[in-house]
PDB file of C-alpha atoms in Angstrom:
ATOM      1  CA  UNK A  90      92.804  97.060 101.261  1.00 49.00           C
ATOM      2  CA  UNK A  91      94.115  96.750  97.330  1.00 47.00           C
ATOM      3  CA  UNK A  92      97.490  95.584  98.908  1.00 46.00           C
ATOM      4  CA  UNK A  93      95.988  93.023 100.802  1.00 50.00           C
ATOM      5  CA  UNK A  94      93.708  91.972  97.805  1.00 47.00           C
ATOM      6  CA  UNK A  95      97.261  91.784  95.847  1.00 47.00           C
ATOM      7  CA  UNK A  96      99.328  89.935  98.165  1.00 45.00           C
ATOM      8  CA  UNK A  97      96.326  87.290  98.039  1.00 50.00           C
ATOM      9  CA  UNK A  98      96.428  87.305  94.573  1.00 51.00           C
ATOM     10  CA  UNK A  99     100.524  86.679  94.487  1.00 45.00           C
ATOM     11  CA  UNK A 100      99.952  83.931  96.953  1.00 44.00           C
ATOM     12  CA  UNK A 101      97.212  82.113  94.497  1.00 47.00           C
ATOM     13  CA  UNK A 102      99.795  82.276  91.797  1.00 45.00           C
ATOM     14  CA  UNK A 103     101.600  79.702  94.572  1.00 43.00           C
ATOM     15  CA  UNK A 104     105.172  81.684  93.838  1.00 45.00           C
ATOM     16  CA  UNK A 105     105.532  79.983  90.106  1.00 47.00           C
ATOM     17  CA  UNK A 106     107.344  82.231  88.085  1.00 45.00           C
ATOM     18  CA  UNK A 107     105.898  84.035  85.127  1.00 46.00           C
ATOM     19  CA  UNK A 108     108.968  83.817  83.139  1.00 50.00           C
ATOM     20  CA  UNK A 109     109.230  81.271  80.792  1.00 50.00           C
ATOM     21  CA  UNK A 110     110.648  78.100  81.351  1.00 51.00           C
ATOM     22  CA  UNK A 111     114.261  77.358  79.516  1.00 53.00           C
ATOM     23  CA  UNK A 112     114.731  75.187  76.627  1.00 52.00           C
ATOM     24  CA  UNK A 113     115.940  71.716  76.692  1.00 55.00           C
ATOM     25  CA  UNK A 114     119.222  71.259  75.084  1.00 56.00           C
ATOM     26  CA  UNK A 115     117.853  69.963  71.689  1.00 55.00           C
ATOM     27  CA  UNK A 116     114.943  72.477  71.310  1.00 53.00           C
ATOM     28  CA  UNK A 117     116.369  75.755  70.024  1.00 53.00           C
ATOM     29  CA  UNK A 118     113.227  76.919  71.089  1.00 53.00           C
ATOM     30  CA  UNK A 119     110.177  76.827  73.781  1.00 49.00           C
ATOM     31  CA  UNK A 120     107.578  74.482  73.612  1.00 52.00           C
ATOM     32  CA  UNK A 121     104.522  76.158  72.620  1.00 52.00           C
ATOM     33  CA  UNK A 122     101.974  75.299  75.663  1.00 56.00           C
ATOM     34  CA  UNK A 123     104.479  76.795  77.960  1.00 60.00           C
ATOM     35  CA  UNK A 124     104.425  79.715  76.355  1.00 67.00           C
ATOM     36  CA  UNK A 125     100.376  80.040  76.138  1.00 74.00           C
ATOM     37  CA  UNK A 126     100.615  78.897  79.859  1.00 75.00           C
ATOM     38  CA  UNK A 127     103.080  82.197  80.829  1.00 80.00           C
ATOM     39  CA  UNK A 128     100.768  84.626  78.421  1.00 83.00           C
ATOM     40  CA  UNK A 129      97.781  83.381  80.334  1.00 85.00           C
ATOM     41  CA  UNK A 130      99.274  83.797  83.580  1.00 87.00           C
ATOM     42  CA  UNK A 131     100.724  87.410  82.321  1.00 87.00           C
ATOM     43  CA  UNK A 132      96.556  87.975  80.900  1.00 89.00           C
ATOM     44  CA  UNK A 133      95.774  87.023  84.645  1.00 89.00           C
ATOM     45  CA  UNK A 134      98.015  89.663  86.312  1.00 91.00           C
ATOM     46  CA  UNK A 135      96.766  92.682  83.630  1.00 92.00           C
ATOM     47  CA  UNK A 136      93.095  91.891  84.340  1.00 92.00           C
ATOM     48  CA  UNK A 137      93.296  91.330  88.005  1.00 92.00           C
ATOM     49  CA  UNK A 138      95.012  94.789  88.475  1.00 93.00           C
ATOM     50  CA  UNK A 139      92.948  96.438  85.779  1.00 93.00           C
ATOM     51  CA  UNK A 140      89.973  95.323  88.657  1.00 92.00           C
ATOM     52  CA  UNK A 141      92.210  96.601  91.515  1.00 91.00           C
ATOM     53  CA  UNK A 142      91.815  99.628  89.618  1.00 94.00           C
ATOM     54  CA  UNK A 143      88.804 100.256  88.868  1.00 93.00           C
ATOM     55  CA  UNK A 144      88.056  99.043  92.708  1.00 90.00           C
ATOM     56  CA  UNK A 145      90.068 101.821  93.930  1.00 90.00           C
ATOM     57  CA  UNK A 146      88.571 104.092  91.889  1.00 92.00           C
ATOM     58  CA  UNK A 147      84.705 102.967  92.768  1.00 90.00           C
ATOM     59  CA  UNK A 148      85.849 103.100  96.608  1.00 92.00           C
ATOM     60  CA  UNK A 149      87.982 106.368  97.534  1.00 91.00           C
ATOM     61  CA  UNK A 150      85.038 107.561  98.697  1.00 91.00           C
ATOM     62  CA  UNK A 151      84.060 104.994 100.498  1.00 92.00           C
ATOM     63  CA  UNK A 152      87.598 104.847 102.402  1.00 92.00           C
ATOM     64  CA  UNK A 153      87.525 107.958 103.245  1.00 92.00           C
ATOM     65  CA  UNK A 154      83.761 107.021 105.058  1.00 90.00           C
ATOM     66  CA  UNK A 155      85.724 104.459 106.585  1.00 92.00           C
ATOM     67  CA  UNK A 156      88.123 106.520 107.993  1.00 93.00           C
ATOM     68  CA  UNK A 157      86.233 109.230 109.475  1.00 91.00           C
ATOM     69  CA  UNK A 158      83.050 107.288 110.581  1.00 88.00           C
ATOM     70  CA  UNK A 159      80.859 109.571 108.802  1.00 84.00           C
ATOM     71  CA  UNK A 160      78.498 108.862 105.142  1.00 81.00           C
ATOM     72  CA  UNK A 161      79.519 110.578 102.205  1.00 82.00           C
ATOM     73  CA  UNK A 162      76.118 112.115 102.273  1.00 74.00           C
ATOM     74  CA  UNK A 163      76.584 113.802 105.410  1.00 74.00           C
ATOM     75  CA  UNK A 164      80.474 114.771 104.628  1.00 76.00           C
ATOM     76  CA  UNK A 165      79.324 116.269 101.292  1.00 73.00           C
ATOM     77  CA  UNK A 166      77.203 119.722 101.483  1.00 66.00           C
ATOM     78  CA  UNK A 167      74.736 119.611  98.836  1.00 56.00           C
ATOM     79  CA  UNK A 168      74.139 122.790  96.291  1.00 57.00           C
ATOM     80  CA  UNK A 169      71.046 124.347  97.809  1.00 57.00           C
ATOM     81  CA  UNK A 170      67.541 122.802  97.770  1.00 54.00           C
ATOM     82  CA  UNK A 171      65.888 123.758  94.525  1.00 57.00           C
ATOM     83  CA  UNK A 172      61.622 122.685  94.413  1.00 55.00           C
ATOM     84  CA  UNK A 173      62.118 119.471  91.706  1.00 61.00           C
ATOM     85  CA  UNK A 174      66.361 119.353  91.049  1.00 61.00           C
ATOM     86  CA  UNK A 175      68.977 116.900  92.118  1.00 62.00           C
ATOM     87  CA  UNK A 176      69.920 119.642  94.679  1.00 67.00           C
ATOM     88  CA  UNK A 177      66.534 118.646  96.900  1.00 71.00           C
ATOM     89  CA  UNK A 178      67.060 114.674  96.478  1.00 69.00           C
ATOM     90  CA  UNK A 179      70.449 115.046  98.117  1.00 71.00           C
ATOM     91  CA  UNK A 180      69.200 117.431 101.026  1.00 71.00           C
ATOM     92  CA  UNK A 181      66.672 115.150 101.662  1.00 72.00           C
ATOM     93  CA  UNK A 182      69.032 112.291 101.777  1.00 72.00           C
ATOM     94  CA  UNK A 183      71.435 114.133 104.116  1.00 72.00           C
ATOM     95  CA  UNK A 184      68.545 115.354 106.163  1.00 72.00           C
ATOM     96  CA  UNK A 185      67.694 111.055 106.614  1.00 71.00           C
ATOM     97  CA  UNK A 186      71.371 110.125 107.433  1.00 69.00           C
ATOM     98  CA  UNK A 187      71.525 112.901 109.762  1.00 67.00           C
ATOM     99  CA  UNK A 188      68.379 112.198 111.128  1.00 64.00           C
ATOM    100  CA  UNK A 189      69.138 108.483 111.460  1.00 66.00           C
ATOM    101  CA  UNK A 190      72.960 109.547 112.959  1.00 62.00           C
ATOM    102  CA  UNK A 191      70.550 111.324 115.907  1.00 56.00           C
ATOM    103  CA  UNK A 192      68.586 108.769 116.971  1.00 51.00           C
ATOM    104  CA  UNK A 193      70.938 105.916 116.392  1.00 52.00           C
ATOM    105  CA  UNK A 194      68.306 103.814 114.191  1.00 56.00           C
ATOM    106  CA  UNK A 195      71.493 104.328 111.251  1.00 70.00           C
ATOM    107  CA  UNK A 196      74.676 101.944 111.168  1.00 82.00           C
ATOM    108  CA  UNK A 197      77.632 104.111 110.507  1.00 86.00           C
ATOM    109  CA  UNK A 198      80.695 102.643 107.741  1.00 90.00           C
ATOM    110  CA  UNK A 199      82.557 101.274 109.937  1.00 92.00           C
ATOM    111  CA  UNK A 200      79.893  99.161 111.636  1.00 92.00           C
ATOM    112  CA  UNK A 201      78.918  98.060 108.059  1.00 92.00           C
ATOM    113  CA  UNK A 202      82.489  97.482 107.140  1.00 94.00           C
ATOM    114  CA  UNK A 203      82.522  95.122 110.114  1.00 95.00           C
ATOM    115  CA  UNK A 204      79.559  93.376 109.228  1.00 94.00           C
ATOM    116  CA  UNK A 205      81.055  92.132 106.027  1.00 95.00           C
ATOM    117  CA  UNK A 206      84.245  91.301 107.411  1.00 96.00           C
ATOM    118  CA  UNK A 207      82.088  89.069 109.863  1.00 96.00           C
ATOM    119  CA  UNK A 208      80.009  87.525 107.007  1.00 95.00           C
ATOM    120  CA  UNK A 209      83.583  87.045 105.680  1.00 95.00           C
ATOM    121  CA  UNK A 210      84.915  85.199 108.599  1.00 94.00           C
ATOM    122  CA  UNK A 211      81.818  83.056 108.760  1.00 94.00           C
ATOM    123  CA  UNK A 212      82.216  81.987 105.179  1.00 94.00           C
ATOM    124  CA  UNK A 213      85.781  80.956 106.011  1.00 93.00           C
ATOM    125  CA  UNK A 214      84.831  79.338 108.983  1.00 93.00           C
ATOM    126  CA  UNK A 215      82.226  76.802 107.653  1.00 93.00           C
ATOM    127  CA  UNK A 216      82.118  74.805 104.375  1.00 91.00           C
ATOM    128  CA  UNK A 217      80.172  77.692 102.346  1.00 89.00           C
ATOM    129  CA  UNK A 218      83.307  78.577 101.302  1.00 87.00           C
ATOM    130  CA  UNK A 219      83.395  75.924  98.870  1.00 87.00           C
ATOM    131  CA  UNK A 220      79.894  77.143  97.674  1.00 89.00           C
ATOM    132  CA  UNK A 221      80.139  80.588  97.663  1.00 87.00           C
ATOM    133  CA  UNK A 222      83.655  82.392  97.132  1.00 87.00           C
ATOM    134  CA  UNK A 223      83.212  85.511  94.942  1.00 89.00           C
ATOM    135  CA  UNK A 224      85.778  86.715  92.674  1.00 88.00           C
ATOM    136  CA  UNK A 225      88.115  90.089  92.766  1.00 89.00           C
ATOM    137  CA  UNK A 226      85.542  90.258  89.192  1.00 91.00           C
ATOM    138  CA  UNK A 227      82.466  90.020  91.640  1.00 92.00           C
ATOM    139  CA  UNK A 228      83.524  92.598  93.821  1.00 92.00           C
ATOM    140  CA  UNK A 229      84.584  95.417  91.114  1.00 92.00           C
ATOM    141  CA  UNK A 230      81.506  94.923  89.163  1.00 93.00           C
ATOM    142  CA  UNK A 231      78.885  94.845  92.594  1.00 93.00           C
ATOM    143  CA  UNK A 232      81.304  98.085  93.403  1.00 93.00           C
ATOM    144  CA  UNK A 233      80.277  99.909  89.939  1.00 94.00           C
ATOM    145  CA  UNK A 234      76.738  99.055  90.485  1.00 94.00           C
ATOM    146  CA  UNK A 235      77.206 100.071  93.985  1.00 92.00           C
ATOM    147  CA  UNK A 236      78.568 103.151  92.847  1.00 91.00           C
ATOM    148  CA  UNK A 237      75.779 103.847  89.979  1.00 92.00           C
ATOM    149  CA  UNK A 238      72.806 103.245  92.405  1.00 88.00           C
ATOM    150  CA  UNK A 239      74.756 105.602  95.181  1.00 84.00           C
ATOM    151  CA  UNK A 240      74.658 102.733  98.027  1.00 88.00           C
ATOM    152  CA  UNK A 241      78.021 103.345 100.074  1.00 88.00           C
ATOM    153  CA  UNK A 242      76.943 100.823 102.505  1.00 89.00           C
ATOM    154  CA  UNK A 243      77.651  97.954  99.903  1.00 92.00           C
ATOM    155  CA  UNK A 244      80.841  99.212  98.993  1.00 94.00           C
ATOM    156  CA  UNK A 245      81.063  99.511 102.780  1.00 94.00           C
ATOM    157  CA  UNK A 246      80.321  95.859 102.728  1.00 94.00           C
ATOM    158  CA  UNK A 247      82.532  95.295  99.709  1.00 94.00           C
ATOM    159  CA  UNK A 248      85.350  96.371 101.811  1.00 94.00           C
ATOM    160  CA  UNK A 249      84.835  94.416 104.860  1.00 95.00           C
ATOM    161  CA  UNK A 250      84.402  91.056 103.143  1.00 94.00           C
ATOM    162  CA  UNK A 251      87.860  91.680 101.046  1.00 92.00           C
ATOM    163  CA  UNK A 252      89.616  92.801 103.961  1.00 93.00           C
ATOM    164  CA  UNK A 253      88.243  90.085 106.414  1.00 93.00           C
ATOM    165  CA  UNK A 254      90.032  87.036 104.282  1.00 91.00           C
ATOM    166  CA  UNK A 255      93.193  88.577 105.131  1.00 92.00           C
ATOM    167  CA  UNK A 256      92.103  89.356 108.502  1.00 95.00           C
ATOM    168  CA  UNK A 257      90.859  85.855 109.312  1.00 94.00           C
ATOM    169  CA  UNK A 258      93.727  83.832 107.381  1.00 93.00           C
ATOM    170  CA  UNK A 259      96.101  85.332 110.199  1.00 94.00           C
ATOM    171  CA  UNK A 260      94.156  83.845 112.559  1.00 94.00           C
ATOM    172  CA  UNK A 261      93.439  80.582 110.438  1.00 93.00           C
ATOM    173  CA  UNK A 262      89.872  80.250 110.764  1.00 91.00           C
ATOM    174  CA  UNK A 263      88.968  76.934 108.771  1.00 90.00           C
ATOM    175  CA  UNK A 264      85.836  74.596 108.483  1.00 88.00           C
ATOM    176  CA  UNK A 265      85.628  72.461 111.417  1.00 84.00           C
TER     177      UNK A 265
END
């Protein structure tokens, strides 16, 4: 997923070069906004993979949800139940996801992974993609809160939008 997010970022830079651009036989020097231009472009790079980062780190978990079908809360054996401690919340929330696994009334990652990948190809496939197209920015910072509220199913949704632009672009779904 991070790969695919940075190959989409090296095709946005549309293959200009970051280097600077060579002096004209009278200047001894560069001009000065091509210079700003390159440090902004070189600002660009750091902060988009200082998000990739911090993305990966937010989501490990999460891919490794993805990968064996199965929450992190049901994966993860929680210290034993104590009356009032954080051991008891996260039996109880086991207990739920296993409960809901059971009876099939829970969605499982990879069926919420697919959901945003769909919401992703809609987007690209009608004109609310020149409304609404969030940022790598968007998707790091919903993936912290994600992580701080302990919701995998956004980051499970996180994952499936990012993941479906790539996905969709090879099959060039545009806006009618």
């Amino acid at each position: 997923y991070l790969a695919i997010v940075a190959l989409q970022g090296a095709a946005a830079t549309s293959g200009r070069p970051l280097t600077p651009a060579p002096a004209r036989p009278g200047q001894p020097h560069l001009r000065s906004g091509t210079t700003s231009r390159n440090n902004w472009q070189a600002l660009a790079i750091v902060e988009r993979c200082t998000h990739l980062v911090i993305l990966g780190l937010c989501t490990r978990d999460t891919l490794e949800s993805l990968r064996v079908d199965e929450w992190a809360a049901i994966r993860h054996r929680p210290e034993p139940a104590t009356n009032n401690g954080r051991g008891a919340i996260l039996w109880r929330r086991r207990r739920a996801a296993q409960v809901g696994q059971i009876i099939g009334a829970g969605y499982s990652p990879r069926i919420t992974c697919l959901a945003g990948l769909m919401l992703r190809g809609l987007q690209m496939a009608t004109k609310i993609r020149y409304i609404l197209d969030p940022s790598l920015g968007f998707a790091t910072g919903a993936s912290i809160a994600a992580s701080f509220g302990h919701r995998e199913w956004l980051k499970c949704m996180l994952i499936g939008w990012g993941a479906g632009g790539a996905y969709w672009t090879i099959f060039r779904v545009k806006p009618p």
